[in-house]
mmCIF file of C-alpha atoms in Angstrom:
data_model
loop_
_atom_site.group_PDB
_atom_site.id
_atom_site.type_symbol
_atom_site.label_atom_id
_atom_site.label_comp_id
_atom_site.label_asym_id
_atom_site.label_seq_id
_atom_site.Cartn_x
_atom_site.Cartn_y
_atom_site.Cartn_z
ATOM 1 C CA MET A 743 -10.600 36.149 -2.167
ATOM 2 C CA SER A 744 -12.798 33.562 -0.457
ATOM 3 C CA LYS A 745 -16.249 32.825 -1.769
ATOM 4 C CA LYS A 746 -19.234 33.976 0.274
ATOM 5 C CA LYS A 747 -20.891 31.224 2.230
ATOM 6 C CA TYR A 748 -24.616 31.202 1.620
ATOM 7 C CA THR A 749 -27.036 29.928 4.233
ATOM 8 C CA ILE A 750 -30.443 28.395 3.569
ATOM 9 C CA LYS A 751 -31.893 31.713 4.716
ATOM 10 C CA ASP A 752 -29.820 33.590 2.086
ATOM 11 C CA ILE A 753 -30.864 31.230 -0.682
ATOM 12 C CA ALA A 754 -34.522 31.474 0.330
ATOM 13 C CA LYS A 755 -34.394 35.262 0.246
ATOM 14 C CA LEU A 756 -32.733 35.323 -3.212
ATOM 15 C CA ALA A 757 -35.245 32.836 -4.618
ATOM 16 C CA GLY A 758 -38.288 34.403 -2.978
ATOM 17 C CA VAL A 759 -39.329 31.183 -1.262
ATOM 18 C CA SER A 760 -39.444 29.831 2.265
ATOM 19 C CA LYS A 761 -36.491 28.246 4.046
ATOM 20 C CA GLY A 762 -38.453 25.003 4.187
ATOM 21 C CA THR A 763 -38.743 24.969 0.409
ATOM 22 C CA VAL A 764 -34.992 25.463 0.013
ATOM 23 C CA ASP A 765 -34.321 22.639 2.484
ATOM 24 C CA ARG A 766 -36.638 20.253 0.591
ATOM 25 C CA VAL A 767 -34.896 21.101 -2.727
ATOM 26 C CA LEU A 768 -31.401 20.703 -1.292
ATOM 27 C CA HIS A 769 -32.148 17.367 0.342
ATOM 28 C CA ASN A 770 -34.625 16.083 -2.267
ATOM 29 C CA ARG A 771 -37.400 15.436 0.215
ATOM 30 C CA GLY A 772 -41.012 16.447 0.446
ATOM 31 C CA LYS A 773 -43.170 18.083 -2.199
ATOM 32 C CA VAL A 774 -42.072 21.254 -4.024
ATOM 33 C CA SER A 775 -43.895 23.003 -6.847
ATOM 34 C CA GLN A 776 -42.140 23.083 -10.198
ATOM 35 C CA LYS A 777 -42.037 26.872 -10.113
ATOM 36 C CA ALA A 778 -40.382 26.964 -6.661
ATOM 37 C CA TYR A 779 -37.984 24.212 -7.677
ATOM 38 C CA GLU A 780 -36.849 26.183 -10.706
ATOM 39 C CA LYS A 781 -36.419 29.390 -8.665
ATOM 40 C CA VAL A 782 -34.238 27.658 -6.094
ATOM 41 C CA ASN A 783 -32.115 25.886 -8.731
ATOM 42 C CA GLU A 784 -31.624 29.126 -10.627
ATOM 43 C CA VAL A 785 -30.219 30.719 -7.478
ATOM 44 C CA LEU A 786 -28.036 27.668 -6.734
ATOM 45 C CA LYS A 787 -26.478 27.859 -10.210
ATOM 46 C CA LYS A 788 -25.947 31.615 -9.896
ATOM 47 C CA ILE A 789 -24.071 31.337 -6.599
ATOM 48 C CA ASP A 790 -22.263 28.143 -7.689
ATOM 49 C CA TYR A 791 -23.606 26.257 -4.676
ATOM 50 C CA HIS A 792 -22.006 22.952 -3.678
ATOM 51 C CA PRO A 793 -23.260 20.836 -0.783
ATOM 52 C CA ASN A 794 -20.940 20.066 2.093
ATOM 53 C CA PRO A 795 -21.027 16.269 2.411
ATOM 54 C CA ILE A 796 -18.999 16.320 5.627
ATOM 55 C CA ALA A 797 -21.435 18.638 7.340
ATOM 56 C CA ARG A 798 -24.296 16.506 6.055
ATOM 57 C CA ASN A 799 -22.705 13.322 7.430
ATOM 58 C CA LEU A 800 -22.133 14.928 10.804
ATOM 59 C CA LYS A 801 -25.692 16.233 10.931
ATOM 60 C CA ASN A 802 -27.036 12.777 10.101
ATOM 61 C CA ASN A 803 -24.630 11.117 12.574
ATOM 62 C CA LYS A 804 -23.358 8.942 9.711
ATOM 63 C CA VAL A 805 -20.352 6.828 10.670
ATOM 64 C CA TYR A 806 -18.277 4.905 8.141
ATOM 65 C CA GLY A 807 -16.283 1.874 9.206
ATOM 66 C CA ILE A 808 -12.984 0.881 7.579
ATOM 67 C CA CYS A 809 -11.196 -2.283 8.675
ATOM 68 C CA VAL A 810 -7.469 -2.583 7.865
ATOM 69 C CA ILE A 811 -6.106 -6.121 7.711
ATOM 70 C CA LEU A 812 -2.311 -6.313 7.752
ATOM 71 C CA PRO A 813 0.586 -8.386 9.094
ATOM 72 C CA ASP A 814 1.506 -7.907 12.724
ATOM 73 C CA PRO A 815 4.323 -5.342 13.002
ATOM 74 C CA GLU A 816 5.423 -6.978 16.248
ATOM 75 C CA ILE A 817 6.372 -10.061 14.186
ATOM 76 C CA ASP A 818 7.588 -8.337 11.000
ATOM 77 C CA PRO A 819 8.929 -4.788 11.626
ATOM 78 C CA TYR A 820 8.401 -3.861 7.969
ATOM 79 C CA TRP A 821 4.734 -3.230 8.815
ATOM 80 C CA GLY A 822 5.505 -0.803 11.644
ATOM 81 C CA PRO A 823 5.395 2.291 9.377
ATOM 82 C CA ALA A 824 2.120 1.035 7.878
ATOM 83 C CA GLN A 825 0.670 0.986 11.384
ATOM 84 C CA GLU A 826 1.898 4.548 11.841
ATOM 85 C CA GLY A 827 0.092 5.531 8.627
ATOM 86 C CA ILE A 828 -3.114 3.987 9.986
ATOM 87 C CA VAL A 829 -2.793 5.942 13.223
ATOM 88 C CA GLN A 830 -2.207 9.191 11.336
ATOM 89 C CA ALA A 831 -5.244 8.592 9.097
ATOM 90 C CA SER A 832 -7.395 7.722 12.096
ATOM 91 C CA GLU A 833 -6.517 10.990 13.834
ATOM 92 C CA GLU A 834 -7.426 12.922 10.692
ATOM 93 C CA PHE A 835 -10.679 11.218 9.745
ATOM 94 C CA ILE A 836 -12.329 10.248 13.045
ATOM 95 C CA PRO A 837 -13.658 13.832 13.499
ATOM 96 C CA PHE A 838 -15.545 13.377 10.183
ATOM 97 C CA GLY A 839 -17.219 10.137 11.139
ATOM 98 C CA VAL A 840 -14.724 7.676 9.652
ATOM 99 C CA MET A 841 -13.756 4.955 12.134
ATOM 100 C CA ILE A 842 -10.675 2.868 11.344
ATOM 101 C CA GLU A 843 -9.916 -0.453 13.046
ATOM 102 C CA PRO A 844 -6.732 -2.491 12.414
ATOM 103 C CA TYR A 845 -6.607 -6.257 12.479
ATOM 104 C CA PHE A 846 -3.147 -7.824 12.690
ATOM 105 C CA TYR A 847 -2.416 -11.348 11.444
ATOM 106 C CA HIS A 848 0.694 -13.551 11.597
ATOM 107 C CA PRO A 849 2.591 -12.981 8.346
ATOM 108 C CA ASN A 850 3.523 -16.653 7.992
ATOM 109 C CA GLU A 851 0.217 -18.255 8.968
ATOM 110 C CA ALA A 852 -2.723 -18.403 6.538
ATOM 111 C CA ALA A 853 -4.956 -19.552 9.388
ATOM 112 C CA SER A 854 -4.243 -16.326 11.257
ATOM 113 C CA PHE A 855 -5.119 -14.280 8.170
ATOM 114 C CA ILE A 856 -8.415 -16.166 7.775
ATOM 115 C CA GLU A 857 -9.265 -15.625 11.442
ATOM 116 C CA LYS A 858 -8.601 -11.891 11.373
ATOM 117 C CA SER A 859 -10.420 -11.478 8.057
ATOM 118 C CA LYS A 860 -13.523 -13.147 9.523
ATOM 119 C CA GLU A 861 -13.317 -10.893 12.580
ATOM 120 C CA ALA A 862 -13.100 -7.779 10.401
ATOM 121 C CA LEU A 863 -15.925 -8.821 8.086
ATOM 122 C CA GLY A 864 -18.007 -9.721 11.127
ATOM 123 C CA THR A 865 -18.121 -6.063 12.145
ATOM 124 C CA ASN A 866 -19.960 -5.291 8.870
ATOM 125 C CA PRO A 867 -17.612 -2.496 7.761
ATOM 126 C CA ASP A 868 -18.213 -0.208 4.817
ATOM 127 C CA ALA A 869 -14.770 -1.006 3.429
ATOM 128 C CA ILE A 870 -11.760 -3.280 3.846
ATOM 129 C CA LEU A 871 -8.181 -2.153 3.272
ATOM 130 C CA MET A 872 -5.894 -5.154 3.144
ATOM 131 C CA ALA A 873 -2.205 -6.025 2.793
ATOM 132 C CA PRO A 874 -2.519 -9.505 1.291
ATOM 133 C CA LEU A 875 0.190 -12.131 1.655
ATOM 134 C CA PHE A 876 -1.891 -15.262 1.017
ATOM 135 C CA GLN A 877 -3.303 -15.118 -2.496
ATOM 136 C CA ASN A 878 -6.018 -17.799 -2.393
ATOM 137 C CA GLU A 879 -7.317 -16.715 0.995
ATOM 138 C CA SER A 880 -7.224 -13.045 -0.053
ATOM 139 C CA LEU A 881 -9.221 -13.844 -3.201
ATOM 140 C CA LYS A 882 -11.953 -15.337 -0.998
ATOM 141 C CA VAL A 883 -12.109 -12.127 1.054
ATOM 142 C CA LEU A 884 -12.248 -10.082 -2.140
ATOM 143 C CA GLN A 885 -15.096 -12.245 -3.495
ATOM 144 C CA LYS A 886 -17.043 -11.987 -0.225
ATOM 145 C CA CYS A 887 -16.700 -8.173 -0.263
ATOM 146 C CA GLN A 888 -17.967 -8.063 -3.824
ATOM 147 C CA ASP A 889 -20.894 -10.338 -3.001
ATOM 148 C CA GLU A 890 -21.867 -8.136 -0.055
ATOM 149 C CA GLY A 891 -21.326 -4.846 -1.884
ATOM 150 C CA LYS A 892 -18.404 -3.762 0.290
ATOM 151 C CA VAL A 893 -15.455 -1.788 -0.996
ATOM 152 C CA LEU A 894 -12.106 -3.543 -0.872
ATOM 153 C CA ALA A 895 -8.698 -2.036 -1.573
ATOM 154 C CA SER A 896 -5.261 -3.586 -1.184
ATOM 155 C CA PHE A 897 -1.872 -2.053 -0.506
ATOM 156 C CA ASN A 898 1.738 -3.200 -0.854
ATOM 157 C CA ASN A 899 0.716 -6.366 -2.736
ATOM 158 C CA VAL A 900 -1.789 -6.989 -5.529
ATOM 159 C CA ILE A 901 -4.343 -9.750 -4.906
ATOM 160 C CA ASP A 902 -5.172 -10.509 -8.534
ATOM 161 C CA ARG A 903 -5.119 -8.104 -11.465
ATOM 162 C CA LEU A 904 -7.941 -10.020 -13.172
ATOM 163 C CA HIS A 905 -10.361 -9.099 -10.394
ATOM 164 C CA ASN A 906 -11.947 -5.781 -9.579
ATOM 165 C CA GLU A 907 -9.446 -4.548 -7.020
ATOM 166 C CA ASN A 908 -8.194 -1.117 -5.959
ATOM 167 C CA PHE A 909 -4.443 -1.161 -5.335
ATOM 168 C CA ILE A 910 -2.027 1.280 -3.697
ATOM 169 C CA GLY A 911 1.704 0.547 -3.907
ATOM 170 C CA GLN A 912 4.573 0.191 -6.296
ATOM 171 C CA ASP A 913 4.756 -1.488 -9.677
ATOM 172 C CA LEU A 914 6.448 -4.637 -8.371
ATOM 173 C CA PHE A 915 7.586 -5.827 -11.784
ATOM 174 C CA GLN A 916 9.162 -2.444 -12.528
ATOM 175 C CA SER A 917 10.871 -2.361 -9.125
ATOM 176 C CA GLY A 918 12.591 -5.595 -10.089
ATOM 177 C CA ARG A 919 13.779 -3.961 -13.290
ATOM 178 C CA VAL A 920 15.117 -1.009 -11.282
ATOM 179 C CA ALA A 921 17.055 -3.410 -9.051
ATOM 180 C CA ALA A 922 18.512 -5.082 -12.115
ATOM 181 C CA SER A 923 19.545 -1.761 -13.632
ATOM 182 C CA LEU A 924 21.394 -0.854 -10.442
ATOM 183 C CA ILE A 925 23.357 -4.121 -10.490
ATOM 184 C CA ASP A 926 23.959 -3.730 -14.229
ATOM 185 C CA LYS A 927 25.708 -0.429 -13.601
ATOM 186 C CA MET A 928 28.077 -2.016 -11.056
ATOM 187 C CA LEU A 929 29.078 -5.235 -12.796
ATOM 188 C CA PRO A 930 31.027 -6.003 -15.998
ATOM 189 C CA ALA A 931 29.612 -8.547 -18.436
ATOM 190 C CA GLY A 932 29.735 -12.280 -17.744
ATOM 191 C CA LYS A 933 29.118 -12.182 -13.999
ATOM 192 C CA THR A 934 26.733 -14.211 -11.831
ATOM 193 C CA VAL A 935 23.888 -12.687 -9.794
ATOM 194 C CA GLY A 936 21.661 -14.325 -7.206
ATOM 195 C CA ILE A 937 17.979 -13.557 -6.625
ATOM 196 C CA VAL A 938 17.109 -14.487 -3.038
ATOM 197 C CA HIS A 939 13.561 -14.867 -1.722
ATOM 198 C CA ILE A 940 13.364 -15.043 2.066
ATOM 199 C CA ASN A 941 9.979 -16.618 3.049
ATOM 200 C CA LEU A 942 8.648 -16.602 -0.528
ATOM 201 C CA GLU A 943 5.448 -14.643 -1.243
ATOM 202 C CA PRO A 944 3.713 -13.907 -4.574
ATOM 203 C CA HIS A 945 4.871 -10.277 -4.705
ATOM 204 C CA MET A 946 8.493 -11.420 -4.683
ATOM 205 C CA GLN A 947 7.940 -13.451 -7.836
ATOM 206 C CA GLN A 948 6.742 -10.288 -9.631
ATOM 207 C CA LYS A 949 9.991 -8.577 -8.672
ATOM 208 C CA GLU A 950 11.949 -11.595 -9.890
ATOM 209 C CA LYS A 951 10.142 -11.479 -13.240
ATOM 210 C CA GLY A 952 10.975 -7.785 -13.609
ATOM 211 C CA PHE A 953 14.604 -8.381 -12.729
ATOM 212 C CA LYS A 954 14.987 -11.171 -15.277
ATOM 213 C CA SER A 955 13.165 -9.222 -17.960
ATOM 214 C CA TYR A 956 15.700 -6.432 -17.682
ATOM 215 C CA PHE A 957 18.619 -8.717 -18.443
ATOM 216 C CA THR A 958 16.634 -10.512 -21.144
ATOM 217 C CA SER A 959 16.502 -7.162 -22.908
ATOM 218 C CA HIS A 960 20.299 -6.754 -22.377
ATOM 219 C CA PRO A 961 21.746 -10.036 -23.664
ATOM 220 C CA GLU A 962 25.119 -8.390 -24.199
ATOM 221 C CA LYS A 963 25.635 -8.578 -20.413
ATOM 222 C CA GLU A 964 25.857 -12.404 -20.620
ATOM 223 C CA LEU A 965 24.704 -12.495 -16.998
ATOM 224 C CA GLN A 966 24.053 -15.741 -15.190
ATOM 225 C CA ILE A 967 21.113 -15.621 -12.743
ATOM 226 C CA ILE A 968 20.655 -18.070 -9.854
ATOM 227 C CA THR A 969 17.407 -18.055 -7.853
ATOM 228 C CA GLN A 970 17.317 -19.293 -4.252
ATOM 229 C CA ASP A 971 14.502 -19.595 -1.702
ATOM 230 C CA LEU A 972 15.502 -19.292 1.947
ATOM 231 C CA SER A 973 13.187 -19.617 4.930
ATOM 232 C CA THR A 974 13.072 -18.643 8.565
ATOM 233 C CA GLU A 975 10.245 -21.111 9.132
ATOM 234 C CA VAL A 976 11.914 -24.498 8.496
ATOM 235 C CA SER A 977 13.835 -26.739 10.871
ATOM 236 C CA THR A 978 17.213 -25.911 9.303
ATOM 237 C CA ASP A 979 18.140 -22.504 10.655
ATOM 238 C CA PHE A 980 18.401 -19.560 8.281
ATOM 239 C CA GLU A 981 22.116 -19.025 8.770
ATOM 240 C CA THR A 982 22.916 -22.628 7.769
ATOM 241 C CA GLN A 983 20.770 -22.319 4.614
ATOM 242 C CA ALA A 984 22.403 -19.041 3.654
ATOM 243 C CA ILE A 985 25.961 -20.276 4.192
ATOM 244 C CA GLU A 986 25.318 -23.399 2.129
ATOM 245 C CA PHE A 987 23.930 -21.293 -0.712
ATOM 246 C CA ILE A 988 26.823 -18.795 -0.758
ATOM 247 C CA LYS A 989 29.518 -21.456 -0.508
ATOM 248 C CA ALA A 990 27.880 -23.507 -3.270
ATOM 249 C CA HIS A 991 28.145 -20.485 -5.574
ATOM 250 C CA PRO A 992 31.518 -18.773 -5.022
ATOM 251 C CA GLU A 993 31.079 -17.108 -8.434
ATOM 252 C CA LEU A 994 28.304 -14.801 -7.086
ATOM 253 C CA SER A 995 29.092 -11.102 -7.599
ATOM 254 C CA ALA A 996 25.740 -9.580 -6.517
ATOM 255 C CA LEU A 997 22.579 -10.433 -4.694
ATOM 256 C CA PHE A 998 19.022 -9.119 -5.127
ATOM 257 C CA ILE A 999 16.948 -9.770 -1.983
ATOM 258 C CA THR A 1000 13.301 -9.358 -2.860
ATOM 259 C CA ASN A 1001 11.951 -8.206 0.525
ATOM 260 C CA SER A 1002 12.927 -6.278 3.636
ATOM 261 C CA LYS A 1003 15.180 -8.997 5.068
ATOM 262 C CA ALA A 1004 18.423 -8.120 3.242
ATOM 263 C CA HIS A 1005 20.070 -7.464 6.599
ATOM 264 C CA MET A 1006 19.768 -11.151 7.519
ATOM 265 C CA LEU A 1007 21.773 -12.233 4.471
ATOM 266 C CA VAL A 1008 24.293 -9.412 4.861
ATOM 267 C CA GLU A 1009 25.105 -10.598 8.378
ATOM 268 C CA VAL A 1010 25.883 -14.060 6.981
ATOM 269 C CA LEU A 1011 28.024 -12.570 4.197
ATOM 270 C CA GLN A 1012 30.040 -10.613 6.747
ATOM 271 C CA GLU A 1013 30.464 -13.668 8.950
ATOM 272 C CA ILE A 1014 32.054 -15.695 6.107
ATOM 273 C CA GLY A 1015 33.932 -12.713 4.636
ATOM 274 C CA ALA A 1016 32.088 -12.619 1.285
ATOM 275 C CA ASP A 1017 32.296 -9.272 -0.550
ATOM 276 C CA ILE A 1018 29.155 -9.140 -2.683
ATOM 277 C CA ILE A 1019 27.012 -6.295 -4.025
ATOM 278 C CA VAL A 1020 23.606 -6.252 -2.268
ATOM 279 C CA VAL A 1021 20.357 -4.668 -3.399
ATOM 280 C CA GLY A 1022 17.342 -5.017 -1.110
ATOM 281 C CA TYR A 1023 14.169 -3.311 0.030
ATOM 282 C CA ASP A 1024 12.927 -1.030 2.802
ATOM 283 C CA LEU A 1025 14.236 1.150 5.564
ATOM 284 C CA LEU A 1026 14.177 -1.184 8.545
ATOM 285 C CA ASP A 1027 16.565 -0.221 11.335
ATOM 286 C CA GLU A 1028 18.797 -3.207 10.564
ATOM 287 C CA ASN A 1029 18.914 -2.333 6.866
ATOM 288 C CA ILE A 1030 19.676 1.289 7.661
ATOM 289 C CA ARG A 1031 22.591 0.199 9.836
ATOM 290 C CA HIS A 1032 24.055 -1.955 7.072
ATOM 291 C CA ILE A 1033 23.635 0.594 4.305
ATOM 292 C CA LYS A 1034 25.446 3.143 6.453
ATOM 293 C CA LYS A 1035 28.366 0.715 6.929
ATOM 294 C CA GLY A 1036 28.435 -0.396 3.276
ATOM 295 C CA GLY A 1037 27.064 -3.907 3.735
ATOM 296 C CA ILE A 1038 24.022 -2.983 1.575
ATOM 297 C CA ASP A 1039 24.613 -0.954 -1.580
ATOM 298 C CA PHE A 1040 21.039 0.031 -2.485
ATOM 299 C CA LEU A 1041 17.616 -0.168 -0.889
ATOM 300 C CA ILE A 1042 14.357 0.326 -2.789
ATOM 301 C CA HIS A 1043 11.968 2.226 -0.513
ATOM 302 C CA GLN A 1044 8.400 0.885 -0.743
ATOM 303 C CA LYS A 1045 6.886 3.574 1.562
ATOM 304 C CA PRO A 1046 4.554 1.320 3.608
ATOM 305 C CA ARG A 1047 3.443 4.280 5.752
ATOM 306 C CA SER A 1048 2.326 6.246 2.710
ATOM 307 C CA GLN A 1049 0.628 3.190 1.229
ATOM 308 C CA ALA A 1050 -1.559 2.622 4.310
ATOM 309 C CA TYR A 1051 -2.294 6.329 4.783
ATOM 310 C CA LEU A 1052 -3.178 6.910 1.133
ATOM 311 C CA GLY A 1053 -5.305 3.749 1.064
ATOM 312 C CA ILE A 1054 -7.426 4.970 3.965
ATOM 313 C CA GLY A 1055 -7.498 8.502 2.493
ATOM 314 C CA GLN A 1056 -8.914 7.246 -0.822
ATOM 315 C CA LEU A 1057 -11.639 5.284 0.975
ATOM 316 C CA ALA A 1058 -12.475 8.263 3.225
ATOM 317 C CA ASP A 1059 -12.699 10.589 0.208
ATOM 318 C CA HIS A 1060 -15.016 8.117 -1.464
ATOM 319 C CA PHE A 1061 -17.418 8.000 1.464
ATOM 320 C CA LEU A 1062 -17.249 11.689 2.413
ATOM 321 C CA PHE A 1063 -17.117 13.312 -0.996
ATOM 322 C CA GLY A 1064 -18.313 10.634 -3.367
ATOM 323 C CA LYS A 1065 -14.965 10.547 -5.159
ATOM 324 C CA PRO A 1066 -14.306 7.445 -7.295
ATOM 325 C CA ILE A 1067 -11.588 5.137 -5.990
ATOM 326 C CA PRO A 1068 -8.759 4.774 -8.525
ATOM 327 C CA SER A 1069 -8.193 1.224 -9.752
ATOM 328 C CA GLN A 1070 -4.559 1.720 -8.853
ATOM 329 C CA LYS A 1071 -2.259 4.344 -7.385
ATOM 330 C CA LEU A 1072 1.368 3.572 -8.101
ATOM 331 C CA LEU A 1073 3.977 5.203 -5.903
ATOM 332 C CA PRO A 1074 7.443 6.285 -7.121
ATOM 333 C CA ILE A 1075 10.239 3.717 -6.933
ATOM 334 C CA ASP A 1076 12.853 5.471 -4.787
ATOM 335 C CA VAL A 1077 16.427 4.201 -4.628
ATOM 336 C CA VAL A 1078 18.161 4.863 -1.315
ATOM 337 C CA THR A 1079 21.945 4.898 -0.855
ATOM 338 C CA SER A 1080 24.205 5.818 2.029
ATOM 339 C CA GLU A 1081 24.504 9.273 0.482
ATOM 340 C CA ASN A 1082 20.820 10.191 0.361
ATOM 341 C CA LEU A 1083 19.597 8.066 3.280
ATOM 342 C CA LYS A 1084 19.246 10.988 5.683
ATOM 343 C CA TYR A 1085 16.536 12.562 3.522
ATOM 344 C CA TYR A 1086 14.304 9.510 3.992
ATOM 345 C CA LEU A 1087 14.604 9.275 7.771
ATOM 346 C CA ASN A 1088 11.993 10.847 10.070
#
C-alpha cells in the first residue's frame, strides 16, 4: 500500500497553523514561534514526512554540472561503451537538473589530457568524473578540484590511493591474480608465461603485480615469467616488435595481455603459427571475433559502460539526495569464454 502524500495544506490543517508557517518550517526561512515550530514538527514526525529534494531542485531551477573527462573512443574503441554509459546517464538525469558534458582526450598524449581538463574545469562544474591515464597530470586535476571544493571521482583507473579520491571500477591487482589463476589451471608446472603491456599505463602495472603475486604464493608451479612492453607509438611498427619478442622466447606457453589490445598480439601469433594460451581484457569487436575462433582463451570484462554510468549515478545521487559518495565501488571480475560470451553481448 502506498503512503499518503501530504501537501502543505494538509500539514497546516493537522498542526492548526497557517500554510505560510508550514512553509517557513520546511524551508527554514523566516520567523516562526517556538510553539508553532513544535506543532509542525510533531505532525511531520507523525506522518513520517521526508522532503523531496528533486522537486525542490526543480522549483529552485537548480542545475548541477558534471564534466566527464575520458579518452576519445574514436581513437581507442575500448572507451566506446563508456560513452554509451554517459549518454544513458544523461538521458536519465537531465530531467532532474543534472547536466553532463563529456570531454575526450587523446589516450596517448598528456598534452591533450591537460587541454581537455582545463576546458572542463573552466566551465566551473560541480563535479568531475575522470578516466585517468596520466598519473601526474591527473593528480594535478585532483588537487585543483580539492582546492576549489569540487567533487572528483575516477573510473576504470585509480589516480592515487593516498589521496581523497572516489573510484568506480575493478580491483586491478585482483584481476591480475584472476588472470594468473586461469593460466595456472591450463599449464603444467615448469612452463614460461609472458606478461605483455601494450602502450604501458599505470593500471597495467597493478595487474602485473597481482599476476606475479599469485605465482609467488604458488611456488610449486616453478613458473618462469617474462615481462615485455610493446608500443603502437614508436617508429618500429607493432608487428615487428611482437614477432621479435615471440621468436626470442620460443619457450612461451601462455600470454597475459594487460589491456584491451589482445587481438593485436593474437593476429601476430596466427601469422607466425604460434599456438599459445592467451588471456586478455574487454569485449572489443576484434577480441570477440578471436575468442569465438579460439585465438583468445579468456577475456576479463571490465564493464566500462557500467563504470561510467555508475560514476555519474553516484554523483547525481549525491547532489539530488545528499547521499555520500562511496570512496570506492568495486565491480565483479567477470571471466568471459567462448561458451558464455553470448550472455555478455547486447
